[in-house]
Short mmCIF file of C-alpha atoms in Angstrom, two decimals:
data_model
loop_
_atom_site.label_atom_id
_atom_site.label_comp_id
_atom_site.label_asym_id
_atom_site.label_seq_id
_atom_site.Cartn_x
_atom_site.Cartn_y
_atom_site.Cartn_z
CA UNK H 8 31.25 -22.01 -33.12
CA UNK H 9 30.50 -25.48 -31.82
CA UNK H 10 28.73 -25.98 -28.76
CA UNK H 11 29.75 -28.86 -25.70
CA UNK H 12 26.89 -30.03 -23.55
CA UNK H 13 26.83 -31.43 -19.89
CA UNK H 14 23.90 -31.60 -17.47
CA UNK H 15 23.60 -30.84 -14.00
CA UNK H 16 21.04 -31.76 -11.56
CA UNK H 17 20.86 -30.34 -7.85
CA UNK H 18 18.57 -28.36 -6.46
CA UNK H 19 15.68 -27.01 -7.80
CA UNK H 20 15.52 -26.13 -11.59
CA UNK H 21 14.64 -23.15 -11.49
CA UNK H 22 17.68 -21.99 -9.30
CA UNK H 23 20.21 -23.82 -11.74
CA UNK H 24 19.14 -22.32 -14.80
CA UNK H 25 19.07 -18.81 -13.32
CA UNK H 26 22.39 -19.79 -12.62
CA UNK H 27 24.07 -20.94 -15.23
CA UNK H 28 22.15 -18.67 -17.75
CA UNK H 29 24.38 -15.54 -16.05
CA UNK H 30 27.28 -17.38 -17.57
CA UNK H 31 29.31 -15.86 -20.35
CA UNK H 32 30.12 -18.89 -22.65
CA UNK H 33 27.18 -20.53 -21.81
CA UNK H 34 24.80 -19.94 -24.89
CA UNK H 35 21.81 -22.22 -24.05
CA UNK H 36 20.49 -23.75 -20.98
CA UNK H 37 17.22 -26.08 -21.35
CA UNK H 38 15.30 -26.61 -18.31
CA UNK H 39 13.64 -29.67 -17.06
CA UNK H 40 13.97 -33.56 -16.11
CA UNK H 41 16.92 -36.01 -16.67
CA UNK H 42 17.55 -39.56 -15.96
CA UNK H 43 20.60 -41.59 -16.23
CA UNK H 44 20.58 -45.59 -16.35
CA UNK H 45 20.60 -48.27 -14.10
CA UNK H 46 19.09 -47.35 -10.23
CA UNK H 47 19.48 -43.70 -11.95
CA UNK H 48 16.99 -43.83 -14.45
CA UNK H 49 14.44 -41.97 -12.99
CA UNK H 50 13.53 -38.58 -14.03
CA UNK H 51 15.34 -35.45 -11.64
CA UNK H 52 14.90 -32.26 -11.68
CA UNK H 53 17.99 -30.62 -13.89
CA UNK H 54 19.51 -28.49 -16.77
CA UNK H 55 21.09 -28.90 -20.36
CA UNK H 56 24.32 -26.14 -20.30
CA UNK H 57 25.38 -25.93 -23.92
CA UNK H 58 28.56 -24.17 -23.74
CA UNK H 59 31.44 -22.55 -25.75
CA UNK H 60 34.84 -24.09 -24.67
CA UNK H 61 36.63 -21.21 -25.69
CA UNK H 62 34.59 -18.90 -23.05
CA UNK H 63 34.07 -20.91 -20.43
CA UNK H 64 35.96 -23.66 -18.78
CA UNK H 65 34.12 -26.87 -17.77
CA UNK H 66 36.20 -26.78 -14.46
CA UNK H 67 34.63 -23.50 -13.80
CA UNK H 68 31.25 -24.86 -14.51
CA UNK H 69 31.45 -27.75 -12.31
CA UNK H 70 32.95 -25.62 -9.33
CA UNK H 71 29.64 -23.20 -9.68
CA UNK H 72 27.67 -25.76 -9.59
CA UNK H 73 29.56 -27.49 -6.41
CA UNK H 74 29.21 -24.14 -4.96
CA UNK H 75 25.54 -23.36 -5.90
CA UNK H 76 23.72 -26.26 -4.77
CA UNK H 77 23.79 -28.81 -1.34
CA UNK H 78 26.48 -31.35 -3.43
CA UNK H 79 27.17 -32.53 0.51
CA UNK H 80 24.15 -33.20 1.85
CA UNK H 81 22.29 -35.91 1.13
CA UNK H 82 18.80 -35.33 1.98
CA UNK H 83 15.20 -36.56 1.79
CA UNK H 84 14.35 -34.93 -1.18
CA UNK H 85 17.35 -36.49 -3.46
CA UNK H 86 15.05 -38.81 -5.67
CA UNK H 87 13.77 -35.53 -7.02
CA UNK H 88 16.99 -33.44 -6.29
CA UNK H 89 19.77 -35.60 -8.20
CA UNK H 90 23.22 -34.14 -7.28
CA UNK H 91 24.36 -34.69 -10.55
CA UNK H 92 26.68 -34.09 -13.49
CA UNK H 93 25.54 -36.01 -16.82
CA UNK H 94 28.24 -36.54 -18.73
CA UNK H 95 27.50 -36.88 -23.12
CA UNK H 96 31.50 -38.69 -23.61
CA UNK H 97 33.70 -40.67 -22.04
CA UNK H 98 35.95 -37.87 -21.96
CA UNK H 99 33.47 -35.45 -19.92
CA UNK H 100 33.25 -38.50 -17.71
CA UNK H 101 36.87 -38.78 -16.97
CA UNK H 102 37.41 -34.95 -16.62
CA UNK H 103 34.53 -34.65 -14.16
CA UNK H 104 35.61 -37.40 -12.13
CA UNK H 105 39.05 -35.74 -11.89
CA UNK H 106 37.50 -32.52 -10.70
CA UNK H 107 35.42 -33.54 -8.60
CA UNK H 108 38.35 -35.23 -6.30
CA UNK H 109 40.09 -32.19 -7.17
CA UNK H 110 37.52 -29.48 -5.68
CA UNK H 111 37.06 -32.44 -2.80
CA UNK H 112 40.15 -30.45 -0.73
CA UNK H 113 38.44 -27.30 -0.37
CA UNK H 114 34.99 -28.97 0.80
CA UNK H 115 34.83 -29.89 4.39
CA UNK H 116 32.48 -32.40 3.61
CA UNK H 117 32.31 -35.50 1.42
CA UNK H 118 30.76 -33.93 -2.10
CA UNK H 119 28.11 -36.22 -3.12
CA UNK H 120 27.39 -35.07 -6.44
CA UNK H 121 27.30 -37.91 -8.82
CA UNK H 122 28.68 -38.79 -12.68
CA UNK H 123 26.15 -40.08 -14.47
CA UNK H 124 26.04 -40.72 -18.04
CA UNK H 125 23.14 -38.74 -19.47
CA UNK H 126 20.80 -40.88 -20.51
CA UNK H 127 17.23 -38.95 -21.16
CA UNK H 128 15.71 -35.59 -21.27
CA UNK H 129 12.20 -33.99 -20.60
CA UNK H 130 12.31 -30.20 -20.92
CA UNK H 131 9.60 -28.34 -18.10
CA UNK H 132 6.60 -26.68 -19.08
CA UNK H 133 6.92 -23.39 -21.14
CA UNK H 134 5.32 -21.79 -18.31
CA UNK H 135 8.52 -22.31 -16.39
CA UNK H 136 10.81 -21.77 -19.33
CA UNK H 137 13.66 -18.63 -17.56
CA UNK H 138 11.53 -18.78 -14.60
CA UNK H 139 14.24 -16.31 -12.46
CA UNK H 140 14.38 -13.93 -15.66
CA UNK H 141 10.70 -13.61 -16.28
CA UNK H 142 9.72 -13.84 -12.20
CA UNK H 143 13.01 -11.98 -10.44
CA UNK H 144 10.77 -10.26 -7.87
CA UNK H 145 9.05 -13.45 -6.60
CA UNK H 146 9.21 -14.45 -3.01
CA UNK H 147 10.72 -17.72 -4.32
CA UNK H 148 13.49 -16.36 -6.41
CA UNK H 149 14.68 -13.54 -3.96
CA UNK H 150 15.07 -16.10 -1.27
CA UNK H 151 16.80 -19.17 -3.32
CA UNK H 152 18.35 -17.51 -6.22
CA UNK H 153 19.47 -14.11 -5.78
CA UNK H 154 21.90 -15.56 -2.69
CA UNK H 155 23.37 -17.98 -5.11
CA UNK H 156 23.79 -14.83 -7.96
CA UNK H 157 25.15 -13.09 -5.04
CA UNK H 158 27.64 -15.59 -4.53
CA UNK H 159 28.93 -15.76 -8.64
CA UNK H 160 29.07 -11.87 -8.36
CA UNK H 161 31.19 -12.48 -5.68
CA UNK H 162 33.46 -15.47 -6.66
CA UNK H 163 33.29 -15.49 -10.12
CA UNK H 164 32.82 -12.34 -11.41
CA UNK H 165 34.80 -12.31 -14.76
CA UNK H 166 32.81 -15.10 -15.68
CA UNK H 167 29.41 -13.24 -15.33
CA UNK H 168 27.68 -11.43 -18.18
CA UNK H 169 26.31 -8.60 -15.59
CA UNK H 170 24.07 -7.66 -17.59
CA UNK H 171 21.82 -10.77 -17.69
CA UNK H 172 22.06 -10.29 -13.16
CA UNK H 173 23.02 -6.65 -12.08
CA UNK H 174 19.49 -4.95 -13.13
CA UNK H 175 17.51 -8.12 -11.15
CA UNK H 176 18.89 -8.25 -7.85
CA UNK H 177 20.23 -5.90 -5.08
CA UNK H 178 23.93 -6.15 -4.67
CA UNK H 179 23.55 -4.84 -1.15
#
């Protein structure tokens, strides 16, 4: 089985691995820092998904991550917050682009997320390596994270491995 990879930067780290790492098709997500080039090529605050076409669709993936993170608003704190998608081909490029104007109708707002070609990578401490997974219970993670598990249990259910979510949050 061979593996695609695209980034994605938004919010804070921790919330988009514990996102994507629910994900059935999505066999590997590495946790860190990425930059693009050119007035991109600092380092923000994102994830590696390395993913199995045949599971999971990259449309799918880009609409949870539209969905999971502020890709509207664009705040203070973007320098460290990229809203992002790194793209590894030309080809993830042109699809992204493409869904991205797509998934535009059904935002009120203009979606600011960015494609950037992926450029560099600098994975986070080990410390916090699955940070929802090994912390579910912290003040942190049931304020940012569960709401945004909520939300795939909700929308995109068939697309969940439940067992990697249902035994860490309520569903109440």
């Amino acid at each position: 089985m061979e593996l695609t990879k695209i980034a994605f930067g938004g919010g804070c780290h921790w919330c988009t691995e514990a996102v994507f790492q629910t994900l059935i098709g999505v066999e590997k997500v590495e946790q860190g820092w990425v930059s693009s080039t050119q007035k991109n090529n600092t380092f923000s605050e994102a994830v590696i998904i390395h993913f199995n076409t045949e599971k999971i669709a990259l449309k799918t993936l880009i609409e949870i991550h539209l969905l999971t993170h502020k890709s509207t608003s664009n705040h203070s704190m973007r320098t460290k917050y990229r809203s992002a998608i790194y793209y590894f081909t030309q080809q993830q490029k042109e699809a992204t682009l493409q869904l991205i104007e797509k998934f535009q109708e059904s935002f009120n707002d203009k979606i600011i997320t960015k494609t950037l070609e992926f450029k560099g990578f600098k994975p986070s401490s080990e410390e916090f390596q699955n940070y929802y997974q090994s912390n579910p219970n912290k003040p942190f993670c049931k304020t940012y994270i569960n709401p945004k598990l909520r939300l795939l249990l909700q929308k995109f259910s068939k697309n969940i491995d439940k067992r990697k979510v249902l035994h860490l949050i309520p569903t109440t």
